[in-house]
Amino acid sequence: MNYAYWLANIPGIGNRTIQQLLARAGSAGELYFFSEKQLRGLALLGDAEIAAILESKRKNTEQEYMKLCEQGISFLSLEDEAYPDKLRNIPDAPYGIYVKGKMPRKNQKTVAIVGARMCSEYGHAVAKKLGQQLAAHGVCVISGMARGIDSEGHWGAIEVGGMTCAVLGCGVDVCYPASGRKLYDKILEKGGILSEYPPGIQPHPGFFPARNRIISGLSDVVVVVEAKAKSGSLITADFALEQGKEIYAVPGRIYDALSAGCNTLIRQGAGIISDVDDFLKELDLCGEREPYQENFTKLLLEKEESLVYSGLSLRPTSMEELLQSTGLSMPELTELLARLQQRGFITETFKNYYIRRI
Amino acid sequence: MYSIVSTAIIQGIQSIPVSVEADVSDGMPMFEMVGFLASEVKEARERVRTALRNSGFVLPPKHITINFTPANIRKSGSGFDLPIAAAILAALEKVPKASLEETFLIGEVGLNGKVQPVHGVLPMVAEAKERGIRRCIVPMENKSEAELVAEMKVFGVGSIEMLVHLLRGEKTEEEETIFPIEEKESAADEPDFADIQGQKMVKRACEVAVCGMHNLLMIGPPGSGKTMMAMRIPSILPPLDEKEQMELSKVYSVSGLFLERKGLMCERPFRSPHHTITAQGLAGGGVVPKPGEISLAHKGVLFLDELPEFQKNTLEILRQPMEEKKVRLVRLQGSYEYPAEFMLVAAMNPCRCGNYPDMHKCHCTQTSIERYLGKISKPLIDRIDVCVEAPRIEFKELRGDKKEETSATIRERVVQVQKIQQERYAGESFCFNSQIPAVKIREYCRLDDKQEAYMEQIYKRLTLTARSYHKILKVARTLADMDGEEKIQNRHLNEAICYRSLDKKFWERV
């Protein structure tokens, strides 16, 4: 009988109550055998809660737990040795977590990459690059599998064959967002998915801020790539601060709404990622410097190609703007764009909008 | 006493000849009308009786029978009043019977004996001419319309009194009013592409679309000039030839939109229905069917602004007419067919706020963008070959007083390109690049091995479908024609790829 699993699944008994109960009773196993009188004697619980505890003992917890294991989901409680230490040490650590796949290794460095769902191309590119570089150096990338920055971070890690973990605001067997099915499966190949909510629980807006404390809790460093002034990512940063984790932010232009949150964090003293390689060094992961890309690219381009290339940036540029800035005709421009795309220097992000690739 | 008069009813834009027979004989006094009549035709009895009395012809207490032949077609419309009146007058020998021979009559009468205009005079008179009739009597207001049919002697009548004078061969006091056929309004008032500064890419796309008669979709933020651009497309379409003018005029005549105009429809129509339009309004319909917007846009442009706002089932209805170039409505009384050969031009915002993909301005969520773009019907998008982004115009561009090309210059080029296509497709059932059927693509859009290999790469990189691949080839064919090239070149393929339709992957990233 897994008493911890029983304790984590009593309706109406939350994480805080569990902590308080354990402080008095010692362990879940001991608590299980408390009589009604003893429970009342703790002077912690209301009538409804006591009734819920007694009721829950009548359920077949053992069978439920077996079913969970059959699904390949493991349950870890604070009482377990395998429970990640980084998470154990945060205030309000979740009593039980459900894990599908693998957890970061004991001494593995972990970095959270978080940011806006609706991010810019710049954010996409940076998040992916960070994911790749970190995972290539053996770091486990932690994020929330949301669209935008989160997903890009995971994908970056997956692309280099690295380890990545997703923390969900729903049951670990629920794929949210549903469009992230492919990512969900990919993460499970090498990494893991975890959640404090039991399997089958659907996402709820209230779950996400709580989920964010686990993201920061599992990580040594939290990187905010792009965030508006009011963003869920800033909640993650607040938790990280509370938990004593390091915070880094990717700077942006001061008038870009999507960088407002990041720039504020930097002003408040967060670390600044002005260069991915420098960042890796700061994390004691010696990065090998890549040649400065822009010049490197330019050397390979023909005159007209570089005319078009120089008209592009990390912000999507429309074909109309290019026609204006280069003075080329439609057939000429389309030919050059096709060639640049073919060679992998630029990419089309929306129909007839182009950005440079980094 | 017996008499017979020729008239007609309208079905679709076709006219079906109908004869009105009148017989006046002794017997129980009554006025009877037979021959499968709709209720508005049955009411003609009261109108005609009163109108005749008020014009000075009191019906005698005799047995009057009116019959409409052929009896198997339902007679509808209000144009039978004048033929009935003429037939009765002839049967009563108030006017010579011979004067009604070989004469076509149509018109509604009021109780005071005044003749009112009716819809669809043009197709009826045109059809009467084919039957060999050379004389027609129509309401005064419809006279100029009927005169558009060559070799037809047209008389306009304003009242029953005038009709009687005319049939008796007496001179009326009122001189025949002659409407001079007015020259087209000065070209300066017409929308012209020279009015638009910048937007080079959209302009180019418009030209490409018109050259191959491809359907066009413009995507861009509000205020980027999508509507302005669309309104100018008719000005670069080749001028209508006489047969097309007649066909189009018939549609307008049937819809009752012809009264104000003098002369045939000589400019290409531009129809821009509001997005709240119903399926019936768009395709045509009603208990007594009338042409819808797609038929009114025949030979011209049907512009659907704010495409995602249209009801899905309304747009679905466009699919069949777009393939068949006509729309057929089946009703209890029979089937009606209207021509609907139009160029579809649609416009939409990239998202609800219009700023996507500029993430610093766009405040839509991913789901709201998906929902917005997902609203457009996929089968309709599949029928649009050219799709172009219309970005917001910068002030610099707006202020520019660069000389822009006029529509006339563009039109000259379009006429040339369309001629090339017509020559190439002389033996085929289609005449434009956009209409090349899938089985003939290989024949007309031939690529060499290197190009095939290149397109295979593109096919994989852009995850195209067979249909979107074919669309690229058709547009490339048009681009090659615009260059006067026999063979499709690489640059044509590259440009055509830029005009491909909005891929789903762009709003389903990550």
mmCIF file of N, CA and C in Angstrom, chain B residues 82-159:
data_model
loop_
_atom_site.group_PDB
_atom_site.id
_atom_site.type_symbol
_atom_site.label_atom_id
_atom_site.label_comp_id
_atom_site.label_asym_id
_atom_site.label_seq_id
_atom_site.Cartn_x
_atom_site.Cartn_y
_atom_site.Cartn_z
ATOM 1 N N LEU B 82 -50.869 44.085 -70.737
ATOM 2 C CA LEU B 82 -50.994 44.752 -72.036
ATOM 3 C C LEU B 82 -51.408 43.767 -73.134
ATOM 4 N N PRO B 83 -50.782 42.573 -73.210
ATOM 5 C CA PRO B 83 -51.236 41.603 -74.219
ATOM 6 C C PRO B 83 -52.718 41.221 -74.037
ATOM 7 N N ILE B 84 -53.152 41.069 -72.774
ATOM 8 C CA ILE B 84 -54.550 40.694 -72.545
ATOM 9 C C ILE B 84 -55.464 41.803 -73.058
ATOM 10 N N ALA B 85 -55.111 43.050 -72.697
ATOM 11 C CA ALA B 85 -55.924 44.180 -73.130
ATOM 12 C C ALA B 85 -55.990 44.234 -74.646
ATOM 13 N N ALA B 86 -54.844 44.050 -75.303
ATOM 14 C CA ALA B 86 -54.807 44.118 -76.772
ATOM 15 C C ALA B 86 -55.650 43.008 -77.386
ATOM 16 N N ALA B 87 -55.553 41.793 -76.778
ATOM 17 C CA ALA B 87 -56.292 40.664 -77.320
ATOM 18 C C ALA B 87 -57.797 40.895 -77.197
ATOM 19 N N ILE B 88 -58.220 41.444 -76.049
ATOM 20 C CA ILE B 88 -59.662 41.700 -75.872
ATOM 21 C C ILE B 88 -60.139 42.756 -76.866
ATOM 22 N N LEU B 89 -59.333 43.824 -76.988
ATOM 23 C CA LEU B 89 -59.722 44.900 -77.906
ATOM 24 C C LEU B 89 -59.851 44.381 -79.336
ATOM 25 N N ALA B 90 -58.932 43.481 -79.697
ATOM 26 C CA ALA B 90 -58.981 42.937 -81.057
ATOM 27 C C ALA B 90 -60.184 42.024 -81.220
ATOM 28 N N ALA B 91 -60.467 41.219 -80.144
ATOM 29 C CA ALA B 91 -61.610 40.303 -80.223
ATOM 30 C C ALA B 91 -62.921 41.076 -80.291
ATOM 31 N N LEU B 92 -62.944 42.249 -79.634
ATOM 32 C CA LEU B 92 -64.134 43.093 -79.675
ATOM 33 C C LEU B 92 -64.178 43.959 -80.937
ATOM 34 N N GLU B 93 -63.153 43.799 -81.760
ATOM 35 C CA GLU B 93 -63.006 44.542 -83.016
ATOM 36 C C GLU B 93 -62.919 46.045 -82.798
ATOM 37 N N LYS B 94 -62.357 46.433 -81.666
ATOM 38 C CA LYS B 94 -62.082 47.846 -81.429
ATOM 39 C C LYS B 94 -60.811 48.251 -82.179
ATOM 40 N N VAL B 95 -59.935 47.291 -82.351
ATOM 41 C CA VAL B 95 -58.726 47.550 -83.157
ATOM 42 C C VAL B 95 -58.641 46.458 -84.214
ATOM 43 N N PRO B 96 -57.998 46.757 -85.376
ATOM 44 C CA PRO B 96 -57.919 45.733 -86.421
ATOM 45 C C PRO B 96 -57.049 44.553 -85.978
ATOM 46 N N LYS B 97 -57.530 43.337 -86.216
ATOM 47 C CA LYS B 97 -56.783 42.138 -85.821
ATOM 48 C C LYS B 97 -55.444 42.062 -86.533
ATOM 49 N N ALA B 98 -55.435 42.510 -87.761
ATOM 50 C CA ALA B 98 -54.216 42.421 -88.573
ATOM 51 C C ALA B 98 -53.076 43.206 -87.932
ATOM 52 N N SER B 99 -53.460 44.251 -87.182
ATOM 53 C CA SER B 99 -52.401 45.083 -86.588
ATOM 54 C C SER B 99 -51.623 44.332 -85.499
ATOM 55 N N LEU B 100 -52.171 43.233 -84.997
ATOM 56 C CA LEU B 100 -51.486 42.485 -83.942
ATOM 57 C C LEU B 100 -50.678 41.306 -84.480
ATOM 58 N N GLU B 101 -50.829 41.063 -85.767
ATOM 59 C CA GLU B 101 -50.053 39.958 -86.326
ATOM 60 C C GLU B 101 -48.573 40.310 -86.327
ATOM 61 N N GLU B 102 -47.760 39.308 -86.079
ATOM 62 C CA GLU B 102 -46.309 39.514 -86.120
ATOM 63 C C GLU B 102 -45.862 40.615 -85.163
ATOM 64 N N THR B 103 -46.621 40.780 -84.109
ATOM 65 C CA THR B 103 -46.261 41.836 -83.157
ATOM 66 C C THR B 103 -46.117 41.222 -81.758
ATOM 67 N N PHE B 104 -45.066 41.689 -81.081
ATOM 68 C CA PHE B 104 -44.798 41.203 -79.722
ATOM 69 C C PHE B 104 -45.232 42.272 -78.727
ATOM 70 N N LEU B 105 -45.952 41.873 -77.703
ATOM 71 C CA LEU B 105 -46.443 42.844 -76.718
ATOM 72 C C LEU B 105 -46.032 42.456 -75.310
ATOM 73 N N ILE B 106 -45.710 43.454 -74.517
ATOM 74 C CA ILE B 106 -45.444 43.197 -73.100
ATOM 75 C C ILE B 106 -45.730 44.476 -72.339
ATOM 76 N N GLY B 107 -46.192 44.369 -71.125
ATOM 77 C CA GLY B 107 -46.407 45.562 -70.312
ATOM 78 C C GLY B 107 -47.443 45.348 -69.238
ATOM 79 N N GLU B 108 -47.302 46.111 -68.160
ATOM 80 C CA GLU B 108 -48.252 46.058 -67.055
ATOM 81 C C GLU B 108 -49.135 47.304 -67.161
ATOM 82 N N VAL B 109 -50.403 47.215 -66.766
ATOM 83 C CA VAL B 109 -51.223 48.431 -66.789
ATOM 84 C C VAL B 109 -51.759 48.727 -65.400
ATOM 85 N N GLY B 110 -51.940 50.005 -65.160
ATOM 86 C CA GLY B 110 -52.548 50.447 -63.910
ATOM 87 C C GLY B 110 -54.041 50.595 -64.131
ATOM 88 N N LEU B 111 -54.759 50.857 -63.061
ATOM 89 C CA LEU B 111 -56.209 50.964 -63.182
ATOM 90 C C LEU B 111 -56.621 52.145 -64.063
ATOM 91 N N ASN B 112 -55.769 53.182 -64.114
ATOM 92 C CA ASN B 112 -56.095 54.347 -64.918
ATOM 93 C C ASN B 112 -55.757 54.155 -66.397
ATOM 94 N N GLY B 113 -55.237 52.964 -66.737
ATOM 95 C CA GLY B 113 -54.926 52.707 -68.137
ATOM 96 C C GLY B 113 -53.500 53.045 -68.513
ATOM 97 N N LYS B 114 -52.724 53.532 -67.555
ATOM 98 C CA LYS B 114 -51.304 53.838 -67.818
ATOM 99 C C LYS B 114 -50.505 52.528 -67.892
ATOM 100 N N VAL B 115 -49.514 52.537 -68.785
ATOM 101 C CA VAL B 115 -48.697 51.328 -68.948
ATOM 102 C C VAL B 115 -47.434 51.462 -68.104
ATOM 103 N N GLN B 116 -47.141 50.428 -67.317
ATOM 104 C CA GLN B 116 -45.983 50.452 -66.410
ATOM 105 C C GLN B 116 -44.846 49.599 -66.975
ATOM 106 N N PRO B 117 -43.619 49.965 -66.637
ATOM 107 C CA PRO B 117 -42.479 49.175 -67.142
ATOM 108 C C PRO B 117 -42.403 47.789 -66.484
ATOM 109 N N VAL B 118 -41.761 46.856 -67.158
ATOM 110 C CA VAL B 118 -41.565 45.509 -66.614
ATOM 111 C C VAL B 118 -40.102 45.109 -66.724
ATOM 112 N N HIS B 119 -39.757 44.025 -66.047
ATOM 113 C CA HIS B 119 -38.371 43.516 -66.077
ATOM 114 C C HIS B 119 -38.184 42.554 -67.247
ATOM 115 N N GLY B 120 -36.982 42.439 -67.696
ATOM 116 C CA GLY B 120 -36.635 41.390 -68.654
ATOM 117 C C GLY B 120 -37.059 41.645 -70.081
ATOM 118 N N VAL B 121 -37.259 42.914 -70.441
ATOM 119 C CA VAL B 121 -37.707 43.220 -71.803
ATOM 120 C C VAL B 121 -36.652 42.823 -72.837
ATOM 121 N N LEU B 122 -35.395 43.076 -72.477
ATOM 122 C CA LEU B 122 -34.330 42.812 -73.453
ATOM 123 C C LEU B 122 -34.291 41.352 -73.923
ATOM 124 N N PRO B 123 -34.196 40.393 -72.992
ATOM 125 C CA PRO B 123 -34.184 39.006 -73.480
ATOM 126 C C PRO B 123 -35.463 38.619 -74.216
ATOM 127 N N MET B 124 -36.592 39.172 -73.805
ATOM 128 C CA MET B 124 -37.854 38.802 -74.471
ATOM 129 C C MET B 124 -37.875 39.299 -75.904
ATOM 130 N N VAL B 125 -37.454 40.557 -76.088
ATOM 131 C CA VAL B 125 -37.463 41.121 -77.434
ATOM 132 C C VAL B 125 -36.432 40.403 -78.312
ATOM 133 N N ALA B 126 -35.271 40.093 -77.693
ATOM 134 C CA ALA B 126 -34.228 39.411 -78.459
ATOM 135 C C ALA B 126 -34.728 38.047 -78.931
ATOM 136 N N GLU B 127 -35.459 37.394 -78.042
ATOM 137 C CA GLU B 127 -35.964 36.068 -78.396
ATOM 138 C C GLU B 127 -37.053 36.184 -79.471
ATOM 139 N N ALA B 128 -37.890 37.236 -79.343
ATOM 140 C CA ALA B 128 -38.963 37.440 -80.329
ATOM 141 C C ALA B 128 -38.371 37.642 -81.717
ATOM 142 N N LYS B 129 -37.246 38.338 -81.742
ATOM 143 C CA LYS B 129 -36.606 38.587 -83.032
ATOM 144 C C LYS B 129 -36.172 37.254 -83.662
ATOM 145 N N GLU B 130 -35.666 36.367 -82.809
ATOM 146 C CA GLU B 130 -35.244 35.069 -83.341
ATOM 147 C C GLU B 130 -36.421 34.276 -83.899
ATOM 148 N N ARG B 131 -37.591 34.525 -83.344
ATOM 149 C CA ARG B 131 -38.784 33.834 -83.849
ATOM 150 C C ARG B 131 -39.257 34.448 -85.168
ATOM 151 N N GLY B 132 -38.654 35.561 -85.552
ATOM 152 C CA GLY B 132 -39.030 36.178 -86.814
ATOM 153 C C GLY B 132 -39.955 37.366 -86.663
ATOM 154 N N ILE B 133 -40.250 37.745 -85.429
ATOM 155 C CA ILE B 133 -41.110 38.911 -85.202
ATOM 156 C C ILE B 133 -40.289 40.176 -85.418
ATOM 157 N N ARG B 134 -40.866 41.142 -86.083
ATOM 158 C CA ARG B 134 -40.104 42.343 -86.409
ATOM 159 C C ARG B 134 -40.686 43.605 -85.784
ATOM 160 N N ARG B 135 -41.766 43.441 -85.007
ATOM 161 C CA ARG B 135 -42.447 44.598 -84.462
ATOM 162 C C ARG B 135 -42.743 44.314 -83.001
ATOM 163 N N CYS B 136 -42.477 45.291 -82.134
ATOM 164 C CA CYS B 136 -42.833 45.040 -80.743
ATOM 165 C C CYS B 136 -43.369 46.300 -80.083
ATOM 166 N N ILE B 137 -44.279 46.073 -79.153
ATOM 167 C CA ILE B 137 -44.872 47.178 -78.403
ATOM 168 C C ILE B 137 -44.542 46.958 -76.931
ATOM 169 N N VAL B 138 -43.866 47.938 -76.360
ATOM 170 C CA VAL B 138 -43.399 47.791 -74.975
ATOM 171 C C VAL B 138 -43.759 49.058 -74.202
ATOM 172 N N PRO B 139 -43.717 49.007 -72.880
ATOM 173 C CA PRO B 139 -43.944 50.237 -72.119
ATOM 174 C C PRO B 139 -42.928 51.305 -72.510
ATOM 175 N N MET B 140 -43.359 52.560 -72.448
ATOM 176 C CA MET B 140 -42.501 53.667 -72.855
ATOM 177 C C MET B 140 -41.129 53.603 -72.190
ATOM 178 N N GLU B 141 -41.137 53.296 -70.869
ATOM 179 C CA GLU B 141 -39.868 53.289 -70.124
ATOM 180 C C GLU B 141 -38.927 52.190 -70.603
ATOM 181 N N ASN B 142 -39.474 51.146 -71.190
ATOM 182 C CA ASN B 142 -38.630 50.038 -71.641
ATOM 183 C C ASN B 142 -38.210 50.187 -73.093
ATOM 184 N N LYS B 143 -38.640 51.293 -73.726
ATOM 185 C CA LYS B 143 -38.429 51.408 -75.163
ATOM 186 C C LYS B 143 -36.938 51.378 -75.521
ATOM 187 N N SER B 144 -36.156 52.178 -74.786
ATOM 188 C CA SER B 144 -34.737 52.252 -75.148
ATOM 189 C C SER B 144 -34.065 50.888 -74.976
ATOM 190 N N GLU B 145 -34.547 50.138 -73.983
ATOM 191 C CA GLU B 145 -33.987 48.808 -73.741
ATOM 192 C C GLU B 145 -34.299 47.878 -74.921
ATOM 193 N N ALA B 146 -35.549 47.924 -75.386
ATOM 194 C CA ALA B 146 -35.951 47.045 -76.483
ATOM 195 C C ALA B 146 -35.245 47.430 -77.775
ATOM 196 N N GLU B 147 -34.951 48.711 -77.905
ATOM 197 C CA GLU B 147 -34.299 49.170 -79.131
ATOM 198 C C GLU B 147 -32.878 48.655 -79.284
ATOM 199 N N LEU B 148 -32.321 48.111 -78.200
ATOM 200 C CA LEU B 148 -30.956 47.584 -78.281
ATOM 201 C C LEU B 148 -30.903 46.368 -79.187
ATOM 202 N N VAL B 149 -32.074 45.753 -79.422
ATOM 203 C CA VAL B 149 -32.109 44.600 -80.318
ATOM 204 C C VAL B 149 -32.206 45.145 -81.750
ATOM 205 N N ALA B 150 -31.230 44.772 -82.561
ATOM 206 C CA ALA B 150 -31.165 45.322 -83.912
ATOM 207 C C ALA B 150 -32.318 44.795 -84.771
ATOM 208 N N GLU B 151 -32.639 45.525 -85.791
ATOM 209 C CA GLU B 151 -33.660 45.141 -86.779
ATOM 210 C C GLU B 151 -35.013 44.860 -86.142
ATOM 211 N N MET B 152 -35.329 45.600 -85.136
ATOM 212 C CA MET B 152 -36.629 45.410 -84.497
ATOM 213 C C MET B 152 -37.308 46.768 -84.451
ATOM 214 N N LYS B 153 -38.549 46.783 -84.921
ATOM 215 C CA LYS B 153 -39.282 48.059 -84.875
ATOM 216 C C LYS B 153 -39.920 48.132 -83.495
ATOM 217 N N VAL B 154 -39.541 49.124 -82.711
ATOM 218 C CA VAL B 154 -40.007 49.196 -81.331
ATOM 219 C C VAL B 154 -40.951 50.373 -81.157
ATOM 220 N N PHE B 155 -42.100 50.108 -80.559
ATOM 221 C CA PHE B 155 -43.029 51.183 -80.234
ATOM 222 C C PHE B 155 -43.187 51.224 -78.726
ATOM 223 N N GLY B 156 -43.077 52.412 -78.176
ATOM 224 C CA GLY B 156 -43.298 52.548 -76.744
ATOM 225 C C GLY B 156 -44.690 53.119 -76.528
ATOM 226 N N VAL B 157 -45.434 52.524 -75.589
ATOM 227 C CA VAL B 157 -46.756 53.075 -75.297
ATOM 228 C C VAL B 157 -46.831 53.459 -73.831
ATOM 229 N N GLY B 158 -47.511 54.571 -73.584
ATOM 230 C CA GLY B 158 -47.609 55.059 -72.210
ATOM 231 C C GLY B 158 -48.961 54.743 -71.597
ATOM 232 N N SER B 159 -49.948 54.437 -72.459
ATOM 233 C CA SER B 159 -51.285 54.153 -71.927
ATOM 234 C C SER B 159 -52.044 53.286 -72.920
#
